[in-house]
Amino acid sequence: MIGGLFIYNHKGEVLISRVYRDDIGSQAADSAVFSSSGPFLGERLGGSVRNAVDAFRVNVIHARQQVRSPVTNIARTSFFHVKRSNIWLAAVTKQNVNAAMVFEFLYKMCDVMAAYFGKISEENIKNNFVLIYELLDEILDFGYPQNSETGALKTFITQQGIKSQHQTKEEQSQITSQVTGQIGWRREGIKYRRNELFLDVLESVNLLMSPQGQVLSAHVSGRVVMKSYLSGMPECKFGMNDKIVIEKQGKGTADETSKSGKQSIAIDDCTFHQCVRLSKFDSERSISFIPPDGEFELMRYRTTKDIILPFRVIPLVREVGRTKLEVKVVIKSNFKPSLLAQKIEVRIPTPLNTSGVQVICMKGKAKYKASENAIVWKIKRMAGMKESQISAEIELLPTNDKKKWARPPISMNFEVPFAPSGLKVRYLKVFEPKLNYSDHDVIKWVRYIGRSGIYETRC
Amino acid sequence: MTDSKYFTTTKKGEIFELKAELNSDKKEKKKEAVKKVIASMTVGKDVSALFPDVVNCMQTDNLELKKLVYLYLMNYAKSQPDMAIMAVNTFVKDCEDPNPLIRALAVRTMGCIRVDKITEYLCEPLRKCLKDEDPYVRKTAAVCVAKLHDINAQLVEDQGFLDTLKDLISDSNPMVVANAVAALSEIAESHPSSNLLDLNPQSINKLLTALNECTEWGQIFILDCLANYTPKDDREAQSICERVTPRLSHANSAVVLSAVKVLMKFMEMLSKDLDYYGTLLKKLAPPLVTLLSAEPELQYVALRNINLIVQKRPEILKHEMKVFFVKYNDPIYVKLEKLDIMIRLASQANIAQVLAELKEYATEVDVDFVRKAVRAIGRCAIKVEQSAERCVSTLLDLIQTKVNYVVQEAIVVIKDIFRKYPNKYESVIATLCENLDSLDEPEARAAMIWIVGEYAERIDNADELLESFLEGFHDESTQVQLQLLTGIVKLFLKKPTETQELVQQVLSLATQDSDNPDLRDRGYIYWRLLSTDPVAAKEVVLAEKPLISEETDLIEPTLLDELICYIGTLASVYHKPPSAFVEGGRGVVHKSLPPRTASSESAESPETAPAGAPPGEQPDVIPAQGDLLGDLLNLDLGPPVSGPPLTTSSVQMGAVDLLGGGLDSLIGGTNFVAPPTAAVPASLGAPIGSGLSDLFDLTSGVGTLSGSYVAPKAVWLPAMKAKGLEISGTFTRQVGSISMDLQLTNKALQVMTDFAIQFNRNSFGLAPAAPLQVHAPLSPNQTVEISLPLSTVGSVMKMEPLNNLQVAVKNNIDVFYFSTLYPLHILFVEDGKMDRQMFLATWKDIPNENEAQFQIRDCPLNAEAVSSKLQSSNIFTVAKRNVEGQDMLYQCLKLTNGIWVLAELRIQPGNPSCTLSLKCRAPEVSQHVYQAYETILKN
């Protein structure tokens, strides 16, 4: 299991260090050659742990080369790391641990920290180091991840000191049974005057297209995010136009099959928040759960069939001699004319030896950004079934570099008010047998947002 | 107010200030002071001097302050063990606190104070907490047992905590179950033999129930534990799989991967005819693809695992090629892994797309990635014949870019394409030659030289090209030197008239001016060949080359099976077994996939039968390590270059010696390096060349023409491990010569040719005395019997066990490795008889501690029968006595390396077991001699 956990700043100084096991680092120093460990580390902790701490700094943070792997083995000690802005989180072990679990835990830890104090930055970490130690003590015991649901943690670990002095015995046992119980993500006794819930279907559509307009790969990765303000322990059931479900139901009335057959979508795969009863989904394909209070991600899904590609990019790049490039890019919007796409941005990469660029565009604003080696074309809004065009002349400095320009793909960003996968929420039913509010009393909101993921066209 | 201010106090004398503050009466001030102490601790200042003052703050009802003090304790207790005891009382008291959060906190922290002295005080509170009414306390206590076990394993066993922990598996609370499972799994790892995690259908059922209810982390612990269980039959395996599959939809990737591990492992037990088997295969693909939309670090872990899964069960992801296409923004580690998987999935159906992608990648920026992409194009050409032409033209395009590393990489792969499709694409040689000057990497230079040498007759200025390399001969790497030597010899054989001078030059460079024994030896071999029989030389050097295989970097099957058992863990990321990177006893238990067993016989299909064989009977397969491969078959460039069967297998000492005369006259004795025959180990005290004399000097045989006992043939290399080649065999000794009787069966669909055999060094210097002669190609389902004569003059290396023999067999498909044990009696020589005086003197001379005694049971033979039976296997009876009704036989035997073994065999009439005492100067052979006795007497 995880032997220790360290948080470093960008200089490689340790901000947080929590050691769970003695075995880590006992040999890491023997092989690595260190510069002096720097004044900051002084005579920290035990010698062996310092070795592990140093080994990671020298071999990963200060490494000259780009990081070649998120898992590094230095002298039989394995280091897992993730980076958030310029903060490094590193988990250390000497055993054959579950690698996927360690990374999941590191992400989870970032989520928990963000939920407590916002952005993960050096300043925030220093400001909250006592809290972080307290959280670590709770969510990682002897290297074993424990309940790390923020909702549950916040009931007994708070920034304003511990509530425990004022708790009654019932409250205490309620906390412990919630932390360890089957529904570890929700506490009992939540009350709202107005029962309300929000569903956001957020999709990111990914595309890789050849210069000739052939779709090389396209998929939608979507998330259903739910914000619930519901009293008690509500039992929810979520339904969407999943092809398998629709076909199963449609058997009764042949009429409906033909009608809904068009609208249903084939989901390649989906994963659920831990509140969803997976065995029930597996057997009946129904999504039922008791939601955590507030915001959470109910499900993630992926589709590859019948995707609506909101934009089509048609590039034309012509090399005129050795010192000039002519670029013409046409974008076409491909959705209902009544809908509006927003925040459209087309990024056309330019060679490194570009000396000057002249751009003409029909709509929006375009600018050559030398620091990013790209022409950035921005359009605020664009309705469906429209077309727009940009043309540019790129002057190049003559070079004797034999290497050809790699021609990175043209990428696009946008936001559209529909789900490119075609997913539709059919219902979200709420049952709370103990309290006297029914499904009809709950105010429900649904919103669809489609964004570009990696939306690239090669040129 | 924020905490960062605590980091800034760096004044001198702050320790004293802190001390004063810690002893303050005001609670707030105390808390502030402890925070400062913790901050100093974090940035690495030594604040251990404050230990007593901080511990004094421990007795408080303020939970926040308490937690801070505990944090301090965990860090410094180890350096101040005596002081740490001061804290014990508070811990014990806290373990009785009415608040479960405090009870749990106390027991959790106590376990983190890794001081031996404290552990005994920990036992009582821990026992209470394990039975606490609150699940939060119990789940914390469960982990604490693992902590305590790590400090003092004996204590945990003595106190019976393990049993309590086992009981917790049946706890009503899922999180307690999960933590108990995690703790037990870890403890079990350090006691591989103990049956701690006594997994049976009942406990498995409990775990599966808890699986539906516990946290995501708990699910991982339980799934990882389930993966260690072996169901008793396919029905049980299927029912577990059915209950695990819902986990594939979990949002946590680790849960998904652990579930995949359980499924991949248990699937092994399911019959392929089962409908469920197909369903399961289909269910596995989508979650694996979904893992690729996770964060990059997890993608990396997933890709490394998918790489294994694709090798084990290619059918799962064969239609998912597109998801492995590289995205421009992928981190480099994700890109490289995706590329690897793309090549594995490449097939005729998708090759066009793959090639288009690879060409795209070859223009990227990252050098490693570009190289790999170029190499991948070559691999595609070899794997999918229809695409070869397109691959070659793509490679030529890339060479035109003149980007140095692209050109070099392209030349290396073109060489392999030439090997695979001879006489097809040679038109490109001219283009390649244009780039000769830009090659600066050994591999590329060697590849280019190979091409020039191989096609010397088509390249007009081949001699000039090769000569240009010769100028800096001594600065080249060995790889290039060897290749240049071979290349020039090839050139000479093709154009003897113009290149005589060149070949003289390279031979003298290789033999006289080089320190490298490989190079020198190869130089000598060529020299002797050329000077004695140029026609033979031509046959050897220009022989037709064996085909190269399609998949070059597959993981060796046994390792692959082991790694499948470690899906999701570090082992699967490194592609190494845990023993390669974990120290000590942890995790070194060898895991293997369960054999296929059916609950009812009818369900078993015939093809599953080989998998059901007990693993113990299968010979070990030596891992395909690069150096071993090179060592055994002397290959310089991945696939054998100058490797016709003759040169690979017959470079035996004797063979070289036969040519020796010619060489002497050729190079004129002065700087003649002793011929390798001198390397026969003389240290063993045997008369030099005893092995050879065995072969020819048969007159000393004592007239036993029958030969020694021959064991029935056993399967040494099962077909499934050797791409369809099954080898079974045995060893015989007949009138002084040892041979290995082999039976080769071709169970594959293609014809096998070009067989060669080589032994690794072994304890008695066994080596093939002649090349493996398989006269006709072995067609599918054909079996051939061969008797391979063996000599005992090969190189010697002590093996474990002593009679272990590692063998490499090569054919046109691949090289295969297996190891087998030979019976020692094949090494008993015919002139192994001593006279009585000699026997007595030797018996006395050997120290008594070298004597070993064995019982041979169930041997109802009388002394005469025993004696004659043993004599036929060259165990000679020197004397016979009758003492108190027992027959005493005094016997002796000699091994091929000159070791004498003396024996006393006591036979009681009427008693079927007899006693064997062995005395030998090398006592490690006794055990094996005893085994030889047993085999001979019982057959």
Short mmCIF file of N, CA and C in Angstrom, two decimals, chain A residues 54-130:
data_model
loop_
_atom_site.label_atom_id
_atom_site.label_comp_id
_atom_site.label_asym_id
_atom_site.label_seq_id
_atom_site.Cartn_x
_atom_site.Cartn_y
_atom_site.Cartn_z
N ASP A 54 14.12 13.43 -1.49
CA ASP A 54 15.14 13.99 -2.39
C ASP A 54 15.15 13.28 -3.73
N ALA A 55 15.03 11.96 -3.67
CA ALA A 55 15.11 11.19 -4.91
C ALA A 55 14.06 11.67 -5.89
N PHE A 56 12.87 11.94 -5.40
CA PHE A 56 11.81 12.38 -6.29
C PHE A 56 12.14 13.77 -6.84
N ARG A 57 12.63 14.65 -5.97
CA ARG A 57 12.91 16.00 -6.44
C ARG A 57 13.98 15.97 -7.52
N VAL A 58 15.04 15.24 -7.24
CA VAL A 58 16.17 15.23 -8.17
C VAL A 58 15.79 14.55 -9.49
N ASN A 59 15.08 13.44 -9.39
CA ASN A 59 14.85 12.63 -10.59
C ASN A 59 13.62 13.02 -11.37
N VAL A 60 12.67 13.68 -10.72
CA VAL A 60 11.45 14.02 -11.45
C VAL A 60 11.25 15.53 -11.58
N ILE A 61 11.17 16.22 -10.42
CA ILE A 61 10.84 17.65 -10.51
C ILE A 61 11.97 18.41 -11.19
N HIS A 62 13.21 18.10 -10.84
CA HIS A 62 14.32 18.81 -11.44
C HIS A 62 14.90 18.12 -12.66
N ALA A 63 14.24 17.06 -13.10
CA ALA A 63 14.78 16.32 -14.24
C ALA A 63 14.85 17.23 -15.46
N ARG A 64 15.90 17.08 -16.22
CA ARG A 64 16.07 17.95 -17.39
C ARG A 64 15.06 17.60 -18.47
N GLN A 65 14.83 16.32 -18.63
CA GLN A 65 13.94 15.89 -19.71
C GLN A 65 12.49 15.99 -19.28
N GLN A 66 11.64 16.06 -20.24
CA GLN A 66 10.20 16.02 -19.98
C GLN A 66 9.88 14.70 -19.27
N VAL A 67 8.88 14.73 -18.41
CA VAL A 67 8.55 13.51 -17.67
C VAL A 67 8.08 12.43 -18.64
N ARG A 68 8.72 11.29 -18.58
CA ARG A 68 8.40 10.23 -19.53
C ARG A 68 7.37 9.26 -18.98
N SER A 69 7.08 9.32 -17.71
CA SER A 69 6.10 8.40 -17.15
C SER A 69 5.61 8.94 -15.82
N PRO A 70 4.32 8.79 -15.54
CA PRO A 70 3.82 9.26 -14.24
C PRO A 70 4.20 8.32 -13.10
N VAL A 71 4.76 7.18 -13.43
CA VAL A 71 5.24 6.26 -12.40
C VAL A 71 6.74 6.13 -12.59
N THR A 72 7.48 6.40 -11.54
CA THR A 72 8.93 6.33 -11.64
C THR A 72 9.45 5.35 -10.61
N ASN A 73 10.37 4.52 -11.00
CA ASN A 73 10.98 3.62 -10.04
C ASN A 73 12.42 4.02 -9.83
N ILE A 74 12.72 4.47 -8.62
CA ILE A 74 14.09 4.87 -8.30
C ILE A 74 14.56 3.95 -7.19
N ALA A 75 15.55 3.15 -7.48
CA ALA A 75 16.12 2.25 -6.49
C ALA A 75 15.04 1.45 -5.76
N ARG A 76 14.24 0.78 -6.53
CA ARG A 76 13.20 -0.11 -6.00
C ARG A 76 12.11 0.61 -5.21
N THR A 77 12.07 1.93 -5.29
CA THR A 77 10.98 2.66 -4.67
C THR A 77 10.17 3.29 -5.80
N SER A 78 8.86 3.11 -5.75
CA SER A 78 8.04 3.63 -6.84
C SER A 78 7.39 4.94 -6.43
N PHE A 79 7.41 5.89 -7.33
CA PHE A 79 6.81 7.19 -7.09
C PHE A 79 5.69 7.41 -8.11
N PHE A 80 4.50 7.74 -7.60
CA PHE A 80 3.38 8.10 -8.47
C PHE A 80 3.20 9.59 -8.34
N HIS A 81 3.05 10.30 -9.44
CA HIS A 81 2.81 11.71 -9.25
C HIS A 81 1.74 12.26 -10.17
N VAL A 82 1.06 13.29 -9.67
CA VAL A 82 0.17 14.09 -10.52
C VAL A 82 0.53 15.54 -10.24
N LYS A 83 0.25 16.40 -11.20
CA LYS A 83 0.60 17.80 -11.05
C LYS A 83 -0.66 18.63 -11.20
N ARG A 84 -0.86 19.55 -10.27
CA ARG A 84 -1.97 20.48 -10.38
C ARG A 84 -1.37 21.89 -10.35
N SER A 85 -1.60 22.67 -11.38
CA SER A 85 -0.88 23.92 -11.65
C SER A 85 0.60 23.67 -11.36
N ASN A 86 1.23 24.36 -10.40
CA ASN A 86 2.64 24.01 -10.21
C ASN A 86 2.89 23.27 -8.90
N ILE A 87 1.88 22.56 -8.46
CA ILE A 87 2.03 21.75 -7.25
C ILE A 87 2.14 20.28 -7.65
N TRP A 88 3.09 19.60 -7.05
CA TRP A 88 3.28 18.17 -7.32
C TRP A 88 2.75 17.36 -6.15
N LEU A 89 1.92 16.37 -6.43
CA LEU A 89 1.52 15.43 -5.39
C LEU A 89 2.20 14.11 -5.70
N ALA A 90 2.89 13.55 -4.72
CA ALA A 90 3.59 12.30 -4.99
C ALA A 90 3.25 11.27 -3.93
N ALA A 91 2.88 10.08 -4.38
CA ALA A 91 2.68 8.96 -3.47
C ALA A 91 3.85 8.01 -3.66
N VAL A 92 4.34 7.48 -2.56
CA VAL A 92 5.55 6.67 -2.60
C VAL A 92 5.24 5.28 -2.04
N THR A 93 5.83 4.25 -2.63
CA THR A 93 5.63 2.91 -2.10
C THR A 93 6.78 1.99 -2.47
N LYS A 94 6.92 0.94 -1.70
CA LYS A 94 7.92 -0.09 -2.03
C LYS A 94 7.25 -1.40 -2.38
N GLN A 95 5.93 -1.41 -2.36
CA GLN A 95 5.24 -2.67 -2.61
C GLN A 95 4.59 -2.67 -4.00
N ASN A 96 4.04 -3.84 -4.33
CA ASN A 96 3.33 -3.94 -5.60
C ASN A 96 1.89 -3.48 -5.39
N VAL A 97 1.69 -2.17 -5.32
CA VAL A 97 0.37 -1.65 -4.99
C VAL A 97 -0.52 -1.61 -6.23
N ASN A 98 -1.79 -1.40 -6.01
CA ASN A 98 -2.74 -1.20 -7.10
C ASN A 98 -2.52 0.20 -7.67
N ALA A 99 -1.89 0.27 -8.82
CA ALA A 99 -1.47 1.55 -9.38
C ALA A 99 -2.66 2.44 -9.74
N ALA A 100 -3.70 1.81 -10.28
CA ALA A 100 -4.88 2.59 -10.65
C ALA A 100 -5.49 3.22 -9.40
N MET A 101 -5.49 2.46 -8.31
CA MET A 101 -6.06 2.99 -7.07
C MET A 101 -5.26 4.19 -6.57
N VAL A 102 -3.95 4.12 -6.66
CA VAL A 102 -3.13 5.22 -6.16
C VAL A 102 -3.44 6.50 -6.93
N PHE A 103 -3.55 6.40 -8.26
CA PHE A 103 -3.87 7.61 -9.02
C PHE A 103 -5.27 8.10 -8.72
N GLU A 104 -6.23 7.17 -8.65
CA GLU A 104 -7.58 7.59 -8.30
C GLU A 104 -7.57 8.31 -6.96
N PHE A 105 -6.78 7.79 -6.04
CA PHE A 105 -6.73 8.43 -4.73
C PHE A 105 -6.13 9.83 -4.82
N LEU A 106 -5.07 9.97 -5.59
CA LEU A 106 -4.44 11.30 -5.71
C LEU A 106 -5.43 12.31 -6.30
N TYR A 107 -6.20 11.87 -7.31
CA TYR A 107 -7.19 12.78 -7.88
C TYR A 107 -8.23 13.13 -6.82
N LYS A 108 -8.65 12.10 -6.10
CA LYS A 108 -9.68 12.30 -5.09
C LYS A 108 -9.20 13.29 -4.05
N MET A 109 -7.92 13.15 -3.71
CA MET A 109 -7.39 14.05 -2.71
C MET A 109 -7.41 15.49 -3.22
N CYS A 110 -7.10 15.66 -4.49
CA CYS A 110 -7.17 17.01 -5.08
C CYS A 110 -8.60 17.54 -4.98
N ASP A 111 -9.57 16.65 -5.28
CA ASP A 111 -10.98 17.07 -5.20
C ASP A 111 -11.34 17.50 -3.80
N VAL A 112 -10.92 16.68 -2.82
CA VAL A 112 -11.26 16.99 -1.44
C VAL A 112 -10.64 18.32 -1.03
N MET A 113 -9.39 18.51 -1.38
CA MET A 113 -8.72 19.77 -1.01
C MET A 113 -9.42 20.95 -1.68
N ALA A 114 -9.77 20.75 -2.96
CA ALA A 114 -10.44 21.84 -3.67
C ALA A 114 -11.79 22.16 -3.04
N ALA A 115 -12.48 21.13 -2.56
CA ALA A 115 -13.78 21.36 -1.94
C ALA A 115 -13.64 22.12 -0.63
N TYR A 116 -12.51 21.95 0.04
CA TYR A 116 -12.32 22.65 1.31
C TYR A 116 -11.79 24.07 1.13
N PHE A 117 -10.78 24.24 0.27
CA PHE A 117 -10.21 25.58 0.19
C PHE A 117 -9.99 26.11 -1.22
N GLY A 118 -10.69 25.55 -2.20
CA GLY A 118 -10.59 26.11 -3.54
C GLY A 118 -9.34 25.66 -4.26
N LYS A 119 -8.75 26.56 -5.02
CA LYS A 119 -7.66 26.22 -5.91
C LYS A 119 -6.47 25.61 -5.15
N ILE A 120 -5.85 24.61 -5.77
CA ILE A 120 -4.68 24.01 -5.14
C ILE A 120 -3.46 24.83 -5.52
N SER A 121 -3.01 25.66 -4.59
CA SER A 121 -1.85 26.49 -4.86
C SER A 121 -0.96 26.43 -3.64
N GLU A 122 0.26 26.87 -3.81
CA GLU A 122 1.21 26.81 -2.70
C GLU A 122 0.66 27.59 -1.51
N GLU A 123 0.09 28.77 -1.82
CA GLU A 123 -0.40 29.61 -0.74
C GLU A 123 -1.54 28.93 0.02
N ASN A 124 -2.49 28.39 -0.75
CA ASN A 124 -3.61 27.73 -0.09
C ASN A 124 -3.18 26.53 0.74
N ILE A 125 -2.18 25.81 0.25
CA ILE A 125 -1.73 24.64 0.98
C ILE A 125 -1.06 25.06 2.28
N LYS A 126 -0.24 26.09 2.19
CA LYS A 126 0.41 26.57 3.41
C LYS A 126 -0.61 27.11 4.40
N ASN A 127 -1.63 27.76 3.86
CA ASN A 127 -2.66 28.32 4.74
C ASN A 127 -3.48 27.26 5.45
N ASN A 128 -3.52 26.09 4.89
CA ASN A 128 -4.43 25.07 5.42
C ASN A 128 -3.69 23.79 5.83
N PHE A 129 -2.41 23.92 6.18
CA PHE A 129 -1.66 22.67 6.36
C PHE A 129 -2.19 21.81 7.49
N VAL A 130 -2.70 22.43 8.54
CA VAL A 130 -3.23 21.62 9.63
C VAL A 130 -4.44 20.83 9.15
#
